[in-house]
Short mmCIF file of C-alpha atoms in Angstrom, two decimals:
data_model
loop_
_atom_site.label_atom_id
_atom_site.label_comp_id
_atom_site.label_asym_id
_atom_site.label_seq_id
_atom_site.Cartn_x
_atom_site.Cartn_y
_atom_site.Cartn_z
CA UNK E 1 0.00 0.00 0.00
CA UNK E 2 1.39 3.31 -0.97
CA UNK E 3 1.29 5.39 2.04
CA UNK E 4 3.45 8.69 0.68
CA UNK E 5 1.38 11.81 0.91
CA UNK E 6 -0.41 13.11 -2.29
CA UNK E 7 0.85 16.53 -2.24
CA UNK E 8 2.47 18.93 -4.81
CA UNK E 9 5.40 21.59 -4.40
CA UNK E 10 5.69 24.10 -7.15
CA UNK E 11 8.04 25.79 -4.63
CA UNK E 12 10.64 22.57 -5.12
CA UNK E 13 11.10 23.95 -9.23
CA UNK E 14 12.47 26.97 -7.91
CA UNK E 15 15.36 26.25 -5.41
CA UNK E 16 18.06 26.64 -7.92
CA UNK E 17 16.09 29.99 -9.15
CA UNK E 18 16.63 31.31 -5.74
CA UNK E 19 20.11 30.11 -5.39
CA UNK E 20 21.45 32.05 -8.58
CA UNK E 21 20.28 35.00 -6.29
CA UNK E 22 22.21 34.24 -3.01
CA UNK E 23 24.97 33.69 -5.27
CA UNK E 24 25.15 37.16 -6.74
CA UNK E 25 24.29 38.78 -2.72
CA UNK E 26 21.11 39.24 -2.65
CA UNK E 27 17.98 38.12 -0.32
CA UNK E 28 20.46 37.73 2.25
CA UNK E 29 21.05 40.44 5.34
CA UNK E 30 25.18 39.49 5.61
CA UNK E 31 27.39 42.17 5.78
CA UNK E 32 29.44 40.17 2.88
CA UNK E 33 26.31 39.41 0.60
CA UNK E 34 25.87 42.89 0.64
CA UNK E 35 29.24 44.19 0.10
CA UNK E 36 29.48 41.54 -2.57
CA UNK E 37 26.17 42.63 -4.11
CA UNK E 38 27.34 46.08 -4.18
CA UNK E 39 30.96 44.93 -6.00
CA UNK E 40 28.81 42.96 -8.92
CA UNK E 41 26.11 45.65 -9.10
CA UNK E 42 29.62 48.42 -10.00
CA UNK E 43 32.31 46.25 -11.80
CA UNK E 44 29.48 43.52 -13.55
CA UNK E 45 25.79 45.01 -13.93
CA UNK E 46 26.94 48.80 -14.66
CA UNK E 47 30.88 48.61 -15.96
CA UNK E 48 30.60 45.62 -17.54
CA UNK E 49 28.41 46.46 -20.39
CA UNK E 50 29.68 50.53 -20.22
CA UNK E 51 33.13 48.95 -21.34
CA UNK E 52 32.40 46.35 -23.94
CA UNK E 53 29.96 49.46 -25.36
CA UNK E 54 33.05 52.01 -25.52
CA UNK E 55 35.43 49.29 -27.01
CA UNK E 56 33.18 48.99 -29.83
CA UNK E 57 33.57 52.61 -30.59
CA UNK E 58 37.04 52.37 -30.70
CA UNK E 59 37.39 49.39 -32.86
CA UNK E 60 38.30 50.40 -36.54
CA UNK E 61 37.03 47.71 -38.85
CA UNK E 62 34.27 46.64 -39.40
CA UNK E 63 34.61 42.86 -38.21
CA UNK E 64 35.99 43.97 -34.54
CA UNK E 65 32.82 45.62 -34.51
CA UNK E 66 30.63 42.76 -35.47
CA UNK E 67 32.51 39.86 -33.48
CA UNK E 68 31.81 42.28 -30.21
CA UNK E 69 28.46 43.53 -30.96
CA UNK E 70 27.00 40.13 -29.95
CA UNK E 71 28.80 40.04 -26.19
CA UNK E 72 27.86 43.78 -25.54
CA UNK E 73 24.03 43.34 -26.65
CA UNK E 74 24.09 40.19 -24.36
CA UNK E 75 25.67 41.68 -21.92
CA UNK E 76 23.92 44.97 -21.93
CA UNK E 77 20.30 43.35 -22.15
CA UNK E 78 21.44 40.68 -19.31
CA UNK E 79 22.12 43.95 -16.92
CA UNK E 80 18.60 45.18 -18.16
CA UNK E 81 16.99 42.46 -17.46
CA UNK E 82 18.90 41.84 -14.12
CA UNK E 83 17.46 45.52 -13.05
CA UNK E 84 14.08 44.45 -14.31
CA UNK E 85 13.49 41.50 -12.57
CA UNK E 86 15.27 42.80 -9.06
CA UNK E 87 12.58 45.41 -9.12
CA UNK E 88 10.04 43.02 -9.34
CA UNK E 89 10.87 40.57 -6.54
CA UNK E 90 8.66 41.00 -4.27
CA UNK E 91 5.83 40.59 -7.47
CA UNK E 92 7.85 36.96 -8.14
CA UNK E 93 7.65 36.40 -4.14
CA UNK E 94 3.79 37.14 -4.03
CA UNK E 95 3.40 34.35 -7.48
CA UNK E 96 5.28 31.85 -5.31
CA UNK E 97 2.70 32.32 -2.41
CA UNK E 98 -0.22 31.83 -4.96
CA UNK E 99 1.78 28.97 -6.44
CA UNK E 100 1.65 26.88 -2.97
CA UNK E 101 -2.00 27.83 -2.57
CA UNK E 102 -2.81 26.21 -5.80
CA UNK E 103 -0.62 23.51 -4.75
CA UNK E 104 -3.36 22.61 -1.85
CA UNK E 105 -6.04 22.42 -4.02
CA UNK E 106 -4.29 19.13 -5.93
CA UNK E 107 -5.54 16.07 -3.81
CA UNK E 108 -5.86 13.36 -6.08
CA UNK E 109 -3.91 10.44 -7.33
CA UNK E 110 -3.91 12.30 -11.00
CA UNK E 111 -3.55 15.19 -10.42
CA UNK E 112 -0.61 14.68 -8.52
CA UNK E 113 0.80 12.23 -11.13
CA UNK E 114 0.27 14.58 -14.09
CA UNK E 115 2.19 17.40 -11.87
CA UNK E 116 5.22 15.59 -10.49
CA UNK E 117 5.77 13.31 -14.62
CA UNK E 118 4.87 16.09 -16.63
CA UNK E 119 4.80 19.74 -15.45
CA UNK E 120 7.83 19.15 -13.04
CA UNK E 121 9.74 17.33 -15.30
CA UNK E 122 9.75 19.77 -17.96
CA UNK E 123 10.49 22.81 -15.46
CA UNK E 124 13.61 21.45 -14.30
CA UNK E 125 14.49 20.06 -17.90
CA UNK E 126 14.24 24.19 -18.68
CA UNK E 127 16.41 25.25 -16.10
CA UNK E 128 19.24 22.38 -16.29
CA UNK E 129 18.95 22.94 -20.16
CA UNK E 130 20.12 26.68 -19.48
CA UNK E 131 22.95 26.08 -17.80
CA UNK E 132 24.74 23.43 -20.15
CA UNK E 133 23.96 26.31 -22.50
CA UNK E 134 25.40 28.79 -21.18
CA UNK E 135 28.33 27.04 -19.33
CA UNK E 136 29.31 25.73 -22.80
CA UNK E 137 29.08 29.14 -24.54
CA UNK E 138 31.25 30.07 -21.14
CA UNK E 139 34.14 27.51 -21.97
CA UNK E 140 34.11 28.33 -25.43
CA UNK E 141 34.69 31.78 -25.06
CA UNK E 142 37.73 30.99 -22.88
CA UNK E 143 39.00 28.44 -25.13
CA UNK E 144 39.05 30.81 -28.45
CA UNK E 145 41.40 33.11 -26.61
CA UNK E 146 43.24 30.61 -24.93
CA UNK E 147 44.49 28.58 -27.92
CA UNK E 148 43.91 30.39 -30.66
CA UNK E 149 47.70 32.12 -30.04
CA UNK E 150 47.92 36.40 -29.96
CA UNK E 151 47.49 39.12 -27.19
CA UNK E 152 43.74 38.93 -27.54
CA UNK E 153 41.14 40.21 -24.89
CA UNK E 154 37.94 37.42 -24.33
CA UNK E 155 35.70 40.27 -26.03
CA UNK E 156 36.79 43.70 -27.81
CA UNK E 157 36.22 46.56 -24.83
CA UNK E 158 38.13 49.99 -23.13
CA UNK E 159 40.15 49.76 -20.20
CA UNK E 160 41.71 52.74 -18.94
CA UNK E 161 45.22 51.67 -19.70
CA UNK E 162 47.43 50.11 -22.20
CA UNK E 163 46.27 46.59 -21.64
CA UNK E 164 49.74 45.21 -23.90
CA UNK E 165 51.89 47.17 -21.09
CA UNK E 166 53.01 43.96 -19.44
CA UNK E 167 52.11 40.40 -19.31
CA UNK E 168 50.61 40.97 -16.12
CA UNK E 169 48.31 43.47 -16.98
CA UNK E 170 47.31 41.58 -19.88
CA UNK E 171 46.06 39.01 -18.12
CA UNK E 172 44.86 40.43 -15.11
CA UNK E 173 42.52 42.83 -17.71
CA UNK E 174 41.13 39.09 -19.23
CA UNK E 175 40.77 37.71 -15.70
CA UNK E 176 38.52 40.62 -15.07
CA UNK E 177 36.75 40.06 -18.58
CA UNK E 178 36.41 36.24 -17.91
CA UNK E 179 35.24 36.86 -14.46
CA UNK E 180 32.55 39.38 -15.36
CA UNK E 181 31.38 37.54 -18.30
CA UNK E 182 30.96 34.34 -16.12
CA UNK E 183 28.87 36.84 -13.64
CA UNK E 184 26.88 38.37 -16.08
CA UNK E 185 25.98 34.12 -17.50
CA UNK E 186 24.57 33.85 -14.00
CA UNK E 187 22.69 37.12 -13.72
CA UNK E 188 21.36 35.34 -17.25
CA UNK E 189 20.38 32.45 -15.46
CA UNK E 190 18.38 33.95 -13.01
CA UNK E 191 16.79 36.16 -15.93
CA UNK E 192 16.21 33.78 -18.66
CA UNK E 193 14.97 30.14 -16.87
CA UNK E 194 11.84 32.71 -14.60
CA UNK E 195 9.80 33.08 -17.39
CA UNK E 196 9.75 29.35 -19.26
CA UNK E 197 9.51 27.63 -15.95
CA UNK E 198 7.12 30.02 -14.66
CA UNK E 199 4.81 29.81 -17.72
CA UNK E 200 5.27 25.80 -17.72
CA UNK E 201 4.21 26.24 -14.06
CA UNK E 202 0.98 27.86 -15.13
CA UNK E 203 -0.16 25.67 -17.59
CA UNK E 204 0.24 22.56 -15.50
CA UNK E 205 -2.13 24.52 -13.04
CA UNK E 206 -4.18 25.31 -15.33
CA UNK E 207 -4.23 21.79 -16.60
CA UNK E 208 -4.87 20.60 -12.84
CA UNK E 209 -7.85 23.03 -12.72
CA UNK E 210 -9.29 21.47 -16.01
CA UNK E 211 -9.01 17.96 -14.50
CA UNK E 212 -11.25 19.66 -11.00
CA UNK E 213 -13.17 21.14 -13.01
CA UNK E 214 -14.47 18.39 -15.45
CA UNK E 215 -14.86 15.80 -12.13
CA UNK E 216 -17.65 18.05 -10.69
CA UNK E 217 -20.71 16.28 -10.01
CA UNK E 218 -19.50 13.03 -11.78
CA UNK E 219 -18.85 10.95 -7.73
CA UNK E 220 -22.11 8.69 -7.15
CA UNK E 221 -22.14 10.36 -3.66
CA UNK E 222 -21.87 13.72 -4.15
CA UNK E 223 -24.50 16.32 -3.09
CA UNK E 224 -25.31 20.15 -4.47
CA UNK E 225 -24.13 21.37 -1.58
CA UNK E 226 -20.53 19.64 -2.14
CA UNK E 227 -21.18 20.32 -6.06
CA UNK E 228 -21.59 23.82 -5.43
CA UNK E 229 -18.89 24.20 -3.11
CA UNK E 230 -16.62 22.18 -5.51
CA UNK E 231 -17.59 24.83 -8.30
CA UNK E 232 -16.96 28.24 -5.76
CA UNK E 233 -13.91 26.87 -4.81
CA UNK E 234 -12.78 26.21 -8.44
CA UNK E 235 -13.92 29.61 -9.25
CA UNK E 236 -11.62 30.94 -6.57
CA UNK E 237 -8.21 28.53 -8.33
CA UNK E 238 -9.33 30.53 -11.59
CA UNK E 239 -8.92 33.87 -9.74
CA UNK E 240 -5.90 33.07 -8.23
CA UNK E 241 -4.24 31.76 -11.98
CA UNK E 242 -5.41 35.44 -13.92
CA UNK E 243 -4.03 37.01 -10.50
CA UNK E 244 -0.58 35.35 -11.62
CA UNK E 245 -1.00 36.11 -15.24
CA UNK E 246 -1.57 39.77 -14.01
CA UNK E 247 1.47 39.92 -12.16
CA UNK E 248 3.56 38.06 -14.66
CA UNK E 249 2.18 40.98 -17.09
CA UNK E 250 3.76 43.06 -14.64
CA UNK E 251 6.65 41.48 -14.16
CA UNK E 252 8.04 40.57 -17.68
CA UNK E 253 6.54 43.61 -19.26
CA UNK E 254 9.59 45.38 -19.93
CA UNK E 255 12.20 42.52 -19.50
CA UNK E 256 11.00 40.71 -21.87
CA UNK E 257 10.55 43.41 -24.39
CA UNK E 258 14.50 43.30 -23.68
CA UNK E 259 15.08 39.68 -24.67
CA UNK E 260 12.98 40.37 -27.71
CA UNK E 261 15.33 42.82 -28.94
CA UNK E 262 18.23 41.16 -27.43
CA UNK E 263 17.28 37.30 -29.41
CA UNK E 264 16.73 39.43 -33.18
CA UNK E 265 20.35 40.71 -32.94
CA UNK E 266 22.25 38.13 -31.83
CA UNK E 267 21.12 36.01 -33.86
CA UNK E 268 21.51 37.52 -36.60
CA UNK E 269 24.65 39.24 -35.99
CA UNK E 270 26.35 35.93 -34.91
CA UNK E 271 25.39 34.36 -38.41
CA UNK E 272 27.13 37.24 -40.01
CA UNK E 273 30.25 36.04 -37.34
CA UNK E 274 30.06 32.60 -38.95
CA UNK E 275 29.72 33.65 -42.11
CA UNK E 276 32.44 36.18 -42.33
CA UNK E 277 34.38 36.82 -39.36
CA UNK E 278 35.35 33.26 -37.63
CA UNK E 279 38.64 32.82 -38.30
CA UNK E 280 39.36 29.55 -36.41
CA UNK E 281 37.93 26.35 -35.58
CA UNK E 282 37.61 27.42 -31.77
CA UNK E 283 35.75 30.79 -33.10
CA UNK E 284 33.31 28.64 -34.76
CA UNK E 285 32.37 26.82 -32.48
CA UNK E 286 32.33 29.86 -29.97
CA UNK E 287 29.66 31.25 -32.28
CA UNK E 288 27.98 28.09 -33.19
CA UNK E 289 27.74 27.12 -29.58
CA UNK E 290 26.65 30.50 -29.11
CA UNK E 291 24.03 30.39 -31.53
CA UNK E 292 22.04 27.93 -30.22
CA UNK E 293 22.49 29.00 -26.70
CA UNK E 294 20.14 32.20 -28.38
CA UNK E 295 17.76 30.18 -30.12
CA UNK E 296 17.60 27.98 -26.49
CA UNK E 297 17.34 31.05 -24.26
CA UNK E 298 14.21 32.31 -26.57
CA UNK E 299 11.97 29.21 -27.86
CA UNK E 300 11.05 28.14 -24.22
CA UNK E 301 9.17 30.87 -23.25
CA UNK E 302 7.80 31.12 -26.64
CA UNK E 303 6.84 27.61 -26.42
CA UNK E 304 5.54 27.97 -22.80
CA UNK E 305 3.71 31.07 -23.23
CA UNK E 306 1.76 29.58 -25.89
CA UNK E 307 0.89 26.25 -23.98
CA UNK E 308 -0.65 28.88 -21.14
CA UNK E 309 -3.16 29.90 -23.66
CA UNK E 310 -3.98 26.78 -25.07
CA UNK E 311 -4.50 25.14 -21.66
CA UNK E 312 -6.80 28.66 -21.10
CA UNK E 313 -8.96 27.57 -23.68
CA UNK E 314 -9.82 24.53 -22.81
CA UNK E 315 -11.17 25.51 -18.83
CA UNK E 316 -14.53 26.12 -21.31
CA UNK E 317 -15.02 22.38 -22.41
CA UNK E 318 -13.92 21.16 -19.07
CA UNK E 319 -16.30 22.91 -17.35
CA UNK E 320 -18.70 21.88 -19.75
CA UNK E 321 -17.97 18.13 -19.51
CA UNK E 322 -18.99 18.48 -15.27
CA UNK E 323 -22.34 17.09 -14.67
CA UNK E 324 -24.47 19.91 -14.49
CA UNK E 325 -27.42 18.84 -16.43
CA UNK E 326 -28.92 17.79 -12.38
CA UNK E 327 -28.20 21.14 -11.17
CA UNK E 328 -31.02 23.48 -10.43
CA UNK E 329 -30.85 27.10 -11.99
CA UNK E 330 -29.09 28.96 -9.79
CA UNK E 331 -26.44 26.97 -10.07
CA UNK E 332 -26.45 27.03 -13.59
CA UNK E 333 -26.49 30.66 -13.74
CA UNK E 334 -23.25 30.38 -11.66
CA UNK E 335 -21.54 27.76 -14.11
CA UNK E 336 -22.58 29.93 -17.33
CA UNK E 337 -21.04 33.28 -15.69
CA UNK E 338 -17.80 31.46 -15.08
CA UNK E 339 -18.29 29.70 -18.63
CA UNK E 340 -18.37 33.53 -20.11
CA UNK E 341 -14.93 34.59 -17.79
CA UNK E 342 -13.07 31.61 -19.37
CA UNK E 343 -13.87 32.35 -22.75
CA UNK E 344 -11.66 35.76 -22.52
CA UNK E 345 -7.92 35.42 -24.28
CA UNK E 346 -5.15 35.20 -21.96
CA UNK E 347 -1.71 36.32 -23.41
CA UNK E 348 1.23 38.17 -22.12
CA UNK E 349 2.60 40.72 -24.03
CA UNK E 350 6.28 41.85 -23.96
CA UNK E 351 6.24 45.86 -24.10
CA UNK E 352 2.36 45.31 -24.09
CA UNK E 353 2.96 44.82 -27.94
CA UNK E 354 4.34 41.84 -28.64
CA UNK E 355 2.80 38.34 -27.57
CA UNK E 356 4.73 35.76 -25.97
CA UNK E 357 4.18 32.90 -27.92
CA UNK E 358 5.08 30.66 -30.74
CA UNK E 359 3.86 33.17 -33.35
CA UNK E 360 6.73 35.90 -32.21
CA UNK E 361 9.25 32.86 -32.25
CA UNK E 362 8.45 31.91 -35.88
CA UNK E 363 8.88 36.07 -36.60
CA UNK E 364 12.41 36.04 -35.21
CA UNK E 365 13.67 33.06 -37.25
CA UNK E 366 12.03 34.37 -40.11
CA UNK E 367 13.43 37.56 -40.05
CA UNK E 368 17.12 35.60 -39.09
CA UNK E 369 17.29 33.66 -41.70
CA UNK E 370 16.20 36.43 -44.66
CA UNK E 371 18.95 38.18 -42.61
CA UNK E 372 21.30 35.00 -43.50
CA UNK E 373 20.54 34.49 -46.79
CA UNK E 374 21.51 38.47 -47.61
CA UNK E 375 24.76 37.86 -46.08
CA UNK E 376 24.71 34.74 -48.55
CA UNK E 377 23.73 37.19 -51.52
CA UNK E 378 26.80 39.51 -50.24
CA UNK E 379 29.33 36.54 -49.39
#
């Protein structure tokens, strides 16, 4: 006899989310997490990008310019979206409350089941998937300076001294680049796996809602007093899930207006790289490697921002399928009001333009590839 407790923890998905934050200083009160908080905030989130920026203005052809322009967009948008989302954590903190309410409401065998194989699952696929990502774009950075021979910096930028004075210097100056990059992957981390895990999140609640909602009435014992209460309380689970899409409006408003802008010119720029500018093996892969780490940090929230609507949708069919055909009119009434609420389209916008979904995905990639095949034309 199984005798482990049917419960779900959405809170569980997000312990490595929260970690990426101690590790940069923050939601601690130590003396040192906030003196190291303060060091990243000056010499990663502001000087970091401020550097790379100035050293593209000082490069003098035109394929200096292009093999730094990806690093500094990342770079810059990765501070952007750092800002963004540190503003807005006590909005992620108040999601994660409503996430462990919803959690309560799953009590049965499949419910639980369809959480822990399938919504789960996929969350922490997302946020392992990110970090082999980035950590490979990481060591291939490193390695295309490291072997491909040359005085070479990790990424074009300004320091405010000869950086070819001594060996020392030299290296010291792509310690400090190696270091800050490796930094600003992390602040990445904590920007990029929120919003794909958070939508997958969603949609398996949403999912567990539609399961609720569709077993109303259906148990040979049940009264209308428990039907009725069953149908209030699943009215309240549907508040609580547009309360989260509300604050995830709020929340990745302008951030992800940011990646947006951030995915369309790396990708393109870093075909251009390939194309033109790669002038080793290790630089290919660098940008290859980095390619796809764009295309990965982009599709999932795409992907999951779709599945949020689709799962949206169906809460009208499920509610349909509950036995109410027994029910007297008032109750009724109730189920056709809440019929009418479900029917509304729920999509987050990035900017409040641009819809998080599949359909904006599909628009990057087109517009990357005509970009690739007029650097073909040109080649």
């Amino acid at each position: 006899m199984d005798l482990k407790p049917r419960v779900i923890r959405s809170e569980d998905i997000y312990r490595t989310y929260w970690l990426y934050w101690h590790l940069l200083g923050l939601e601690s009160n130590f003396f040192l997490n906030r003196l190291l908080d303060l060091v990243i905030t000056v010499f990663v989130t502001i000087w970091y990008p401020i550097h790379l920026i100035l050293g593209l203005f000082m490069d003098r052809s035109l394929g200096d310019v292009c093999k730094g322009l990806p690093i500094t967009a990342a770079c810059f948008f990765a501070s952007f979206k750092f800002i963004c989302f540190r503003i807005k954590l006590s909005e992620i903190k108040e999601i994660e409350i409503l996430f462990k309410e919803l959690d309560q409401r799953a009590l049965s065998q499949e419910e639980c089941e369809f959480f822990n194989q399938n919504t789960r699952r996929e969350a922490n696929f997302i946020w392992k998937s990110f970090i082999v990502a980035y950590g490979l774009s990481n060591i291939s950075a490193i390695a295309s300076v490291l072997f491909a021979g040359g005085h070479k910096l990790l990424y074009p930028a300004w320091f405010p001294y000869d950086v070819q004075a001594t060996e020392l210097i030299f290296w010291l100056s792509v310690t400090y680049q190696i270091a800050g990059v490796s930094l600003a992957i992390l602040q990445n981390l904590a920007n990029d796996s929120y919003p794909p895990m958070t939508f997958c999140v969603v949609a398996g609640h949403v999912r567990l809602l539609a399961m609720r909602l569709s077993r109303i009435g259906q148990g040979p014992e049940e009264t209308k007093y428990s039907t009725g209460k069953q149908l209030i309380e699943s009215i309240e689970d549907h508040r609580k899930l547009m309360k989260i899409v509300e604050l995830l409006r709020s929340t990745m408003n302008i951030s992800q207006l940011g990646q947006f802008i951030s995915s369309g010119v790396n990708i393109s720029i870093t075909l251009v790289n390939i194309l033109f500018f790669a002038d080793n093996k290790f630089a290919v892969t660098y940008y290859g490697v980095y390619f796809l780490s764009m295309v990965l940090e982009f599709f999932p929230c795409c992907y999951y921002g779709t599945l949020i609507s689709v799962e949206m949708n169906q809460l009208t069919y499920a509610i349909y399928s509950s036995n109410w055909m027994s029910m007297d009119r008032s109750y009724s009434r109730i189920l056709l009001i809440f019929m009418q609420l479900t029917l509304a389209e729920v999509q987050i916008k990035a900017g409040g333009m641009i819809g998080i979904g599949m359909n904006a995905f599909f628009a990057t990639v087109r517009l990357a590839y005509s970009f690739f095949t007029l650097a073909m034309s040109l080649r």
